[in-house]
Coordinates of C-alpha atoms and ligand atoms in Angstrom, one line a residue:
X1 CA 12.0 -9.0 -4.3
X2 CA 9.8 -11.2 -6.5
X3 CA 7.5 -9.4 -8.9
X4 CA 4.4 -11.5 -8.3
X5 CA 2.9 -13.9 -5.7
X6 CA -0.3 -15.4 -4.6
X7 CA -2.2 -15.5 -1.3
X8 CA -5.3 -17.6 -0.6
X9 CA -7.7 -15.4 -2.6
X10 CA -5.4 -12.8 -4.2
X11 CA -2.7 -12.4 -6.9
X12 CA -0.2 -9.6 -6.4
X13 CA 1.4 -8.7 -9.7
X14 CA 3.2 -5.8 -11.3
X15 CA 1.1 -2.7 -12.1
X16 CA 0.2 -2.4 -15.8
X17 CA -1.1 0.5 -17.9
X18 CA -4.4 -1.3 -18.2
X19 CA -4.9 -1.0 -14.4
X20 CA -5.2 2.8 -14.7
X21 CA -9.0 3.0 -15.2
X22 CA -9.7 0.7 -12.2
X23 CA -7.3 2.7 -9.9
X24 CA -8.9 5.9 -11.0
X25 CA -12.4 4.5 -10.3
X26 CA -11.4 3.2 -6.8
X27 CA -9.8 6.5 -5.9
X28 CA -12.3 8.9 -7.4
X29 CA -14.3 9.7 -4.2
X30 CA -11.1 10.8 -2.4
X31 CA -11.6 8.4 0.5
X32 CA -8.5 6.4 -0.3
X33 CA -6.3 9.5 -1.0
X34 CA -6.9 11.2 2.3
X35 CA -5.5 8.3 4.2
X36 CA -2.3 8.0 2.0
X37 CA 0.6 10.4 1.4
X38 CA 1.0 10.2 -2.3
X39 CA -2.4 9.7 -3.9
X40 CA -3.9 13.0 -5.1
X41 CA -7.6 13.8 -5.1
X42 CA -8.9 14.1 -7.7
X43 CA -6.8 11.4 -9.5
X44 CA -7.4 11.6 -13.2
X45 CA -6.7 8.6 -15.4
X46 CA -3.8 10.4 -17.1
X47 CA -2.2 10.9 -13.7
X48 CA -2.6 7.3 -12.8
X49 CA -1.1 6.3 -16.1
X50 CA 1.9 8.5 -15.4
X51 CA 2.3 7.0 -12.0
X52 CA 2.3 3.5 -13.4
X53 CA 4.8 4.5 -16.1
X54 CA 7.1 5.9 -13.4
X55 CA 6.8 2.7 -11.3
X56 CA 7.6 0.6 -14.3
X57 CA 10.5 2.9 -15.3
X58 CA 11.9 2.6 -11.8
X59 CA 11.5 -1.1 -11.6
X60 CA 15.2 -1.6 -11.7
X61 CA 16.1 0.6 -8.8
X62 CA 15.3 -2.1 -6.2
X63 CA 14.2 0.4 -3.6
X64 CA 10.5 0.3 -4.4
X65 CA 8.3 -2.6 -5.3
X66 CA 4.6 -1.9 -6.1
X67 CA 1.9 -4.5 -6.7
X68 CA -1.6 -4.5 -8.1
X69 CA -3.8 -6.6 -5.8
X70 CA -6.3 -8.6 -7.9
X71 CA -8.6 -11.6 -7.4
X72 CA -6.7 -14.8 -8.1
X73 CA -9.3 -16.0 -10.4
X74 CA -10.6 -12.9 -12.1
X75 CA -7.6 -10.5 -12.3
X76 CA -9.9 -7.6 -11.3
X77 CA -7.8 -5.0 -9.5
X78 CA -9.2 -4.4 -6.0
X79 CA -6.3 -2.4 -4.5
X80 CA -2.6 -2.0 -4.5
X81 CA 0.3 -2.4 -2.1
X82 CA 4.0 -2.0 -2.0
X83 CA 7.2 -2.0 -0.1
X84 CA 9.7 0.8 -0.4
X85 CA 12.4 2.8 1.3
X86 CA 11.1 6.3 2.0
X87 CA 14.2 8.1 0.8
X88 CA 17.8 7.4 -0.1
X89 CA 18.9 7.6 3.6
X90 CA 16.2 5.2 4.9
X91 CA 17.5 2.0 6.3
X92 CA 14.1 0.3 6.9
X93 CA 11.7 -1.1 4.4
X94 CA 8.2 0.4 4.7
X95 CA 4.9 -1.1 3.6
X96 CA 1.8 0.6 2.3
X97 CA -1.5 -0.6 0.8
X98 CA -5.0 0.5 -0.1
X99 CA -8.2 -1.4 -1.0
X100 CA -11.0 0.2 -3.1
X101 CA -14.2 1.2 -1.2
X102 CA -16.3 -1.6 -2.7
X103 CA -13.9 -4.3 -1.6
X104 CA -13.2 -3.1 1.9
X105 CA -14.2 -5.0 5.0
X106 CA -13.5 -8.4 3.6
X107 CA -10.0 -8.9 4.9
X108 CA -8.3 -8.1 1.6
X109 CA -5.8 -5.5 3.0
X110 CA -4.9 -7.9 5.8
X111 CA -4.4 -10.8 3.4
X112 CA -2.4 -8.8 0.8
X113 CA -0.2 -7.2 3.5
X114 CA 0.4 -10.5 5.2
X115 CA 1.6 -11.9 1.8
X116 CA 3.8 -8.9 1.3
X117 CA 5.4 -9.3 4.7
X118 CA 6.0 -13.0 4.1
X119 CA 7.6 -12.3 0.6
X120 CA 9.7 -9.5 2.0
X121 CA 10.9 -11.7 4.8
X122 CA 12.1 -14.3 2.3
X123 CA 13.4 -12.0 -0.4
X124 CA 14.7 -8.9 1.4
X125 CA 15.6 -10.4 4.8
X126 CA 14.9 -7.1 6.6
X127 CA 15.7 -6.7 10.4
X128 CA 12.6 -4.6 10.8
X129 CA 9.7 -3.4 8.7
X130 CA 8.0 -0.1 9.4
X131 CA 4.6 1.3 8.5
X132 CA 2.3 4.0 9.8
X133 CA -1.2 5.3 9.6
X134 CA -2.8 8.7 9.9
X135 CA -4.3 9.3 13.4
X136 CA -7.8 9.3 11.9
X137 CA -7.4 6.0 10.2
X138 CA -7.7 3.3 12.9
X139 CA -8.7 0.6 10.4
X140 CA -5.2 0.6 9.0
X141 CA -3.7 0.4 12.5
X142 CA -5.8 -2.7 13.0
X143 CA -4.5 -4.3 9.8
X144 CA -1.0 -3.6 10.9
X145 CA -1.6 -4.9 14.5
X146 CA -3.0 -8.1 13.0
X147 CA 0.3 -8.5 11.2
X148 CA 2.2 -8.1 14.4
X149 CA 3.3 -4.5 14.0
X150 CA 3.4 -2.5 17.2
X151 CA 3.3 1.3 17.9
X152 CA 6.7 2.8 18.4
X153 CA 5.3 5.7 20.4
X154 CA 6.6 8.1 17.7
X155 CA 4.7 10.1 15.1
X156 CA 5.6 11.7 11.8
X157 CA 4.1 14.7 10.2
X158 CA 3.4 13.7 6.6
X159 CA 2.0 15.7 3.8
X160 CA -1.1 14.0 2.4
X161 CA -1.7 14.9 -1.3
X162 CA -5.3 13.8 -0.8
X163 CA -5.8 16.4 1.9
X164 CA -3.3 18.9 0.5
X165 CA -2.3 19.3 4.1
X166 CA 0.1 17.8 6.7
X167 CA -1.4 15.2 9.1
X168 CA 0.1 13.2 11.9
X169 CA 1.0 9.6 11.2
X170 CA 1.5 7.1 14.0
X171 CA 4.6 5.1 13.4
X172 CA 4.6 1.3 13.8
X173 CA 7.3 -1.4 13.4
X174 CA 7.6 -5.1 13.1
X175 CA 10.8 -6.9 14.1
X176 CA 11.2 -9.7 11.6
Ligands
COA1 C1 -7.5 0.7 5.7 C2 -7.8 -0.3 4.6 C3 -6.6 -0.6 3.8 C4 -8.5 -1.5 5.1 O1 -8.8 -2.4 4.1 P1 -9.7 -3.7 4.3 O2 -9.5 -4.6 3.2 O3 -11.1 -3.2 4.6 O4 -9.1 -4.2 5.6 P2 -9.4 -5.6 6.4 O5 -10.8 -6.0 6.1 O6 -8.3 -6.6 6.0 O7 -9.2 -5.3 7.9 C5 -9.7 -4.1 8.4 C6 -9.7 -4.2 10.0 O8 -9.9 -2.9 10.5 C7 -11.1 -3.0 11.4 N1 -11.7 -1.7 11.3 C8 -12.5 -1.2 10.4 N2 -12.9 0.1 10.7 C9 -12.3 0.3 11.9 C10 -12.3 1.4 12.8 N3 -13.0 2.6 12.5 N4 -11.5 1.4 13.9 C11 -10.8 0.3 14.2 N5 -10.8 -0.8 13.4 C12 -11.5 -0.8 12.3 C13 -11.9 -4.1 10.8 O9 -12.8 -4.6 11.7 C14 -10.8 -5.1 10.5 O10 -10.3 -5.7 11.6 P3 -10.8 -7.3 12.0 O11 -10.3 -8.2 10.9 O12 -10.1 -7.5 13.3 O13 -12.3 -7.2 12.1 C15 -8.8 0.4 3.6 O14 -9.9 0.9 4.3 C16 -8.2 1.5 2.8 O15 -7.6 1.3 1.7 N6 -8.4 2.8 3.3 C17 -7.8 3.9 2.6 C18 -6.3 3.9 2.3 C19 -5.6 3.5 3.5 O16 -6.0 3.8 4.6 N7 -4.4 2.9 3.3 C20 -3.5 2.5 4.4 C21 -2.6 3.7 4.6 S1 -1.7 3.6 6.1

């Protein structure tokens, strides 16, 4: 999978240590974390730095590709997205994304995720992409529907570090 690509307004590039402060700032009110599985709340800068280090250290394993989402012209991080296999036994690629509170509602998640799906189609040639969203996060369901994902009718109980609790995620899939 390529390590950077552009969409109409955005650049998706590798995460770098200098992104830690922006990620911390976007995630500090906990509103991102509660709708994801792996972002904790609070999310101190040091924890973000360790996360970025672990992503960079694992860049060679080819099972997880993470991207900073920035403006094409200003390189300001507005969110992040990625494509990964959930565990060693997983056969399908899964996508995930978040957009900072100040940048939401401007089509950024839709544009970044559409670019990610297009790049994955070309580079990974998957039969099927999967994704999911917690039941109380319909905005993410809308993003996925706009990309062509459909509900499978199944749900998964996932632990959300932002809630420190399990929550029900609605599974979606896209045949590609
Ligand atoms: C969900 C999230 C990624 C959306 O980011 P965004 O950049 O605002 O998304 P977009 O603007 O591209 O699209 C959002 C869509 O959801 C719709 N929407 C917003 N709130 C909604 C709601 N409560 N119910 C249904 N649809 C909703 C918007 O109208 C828009 O659809 P439209 O283009 O048809 O009008 C962002 O809110 C976020 O990061 N949330 C926290 C983390 C998260 O949920 N990540 C995804 C985990 S599955």
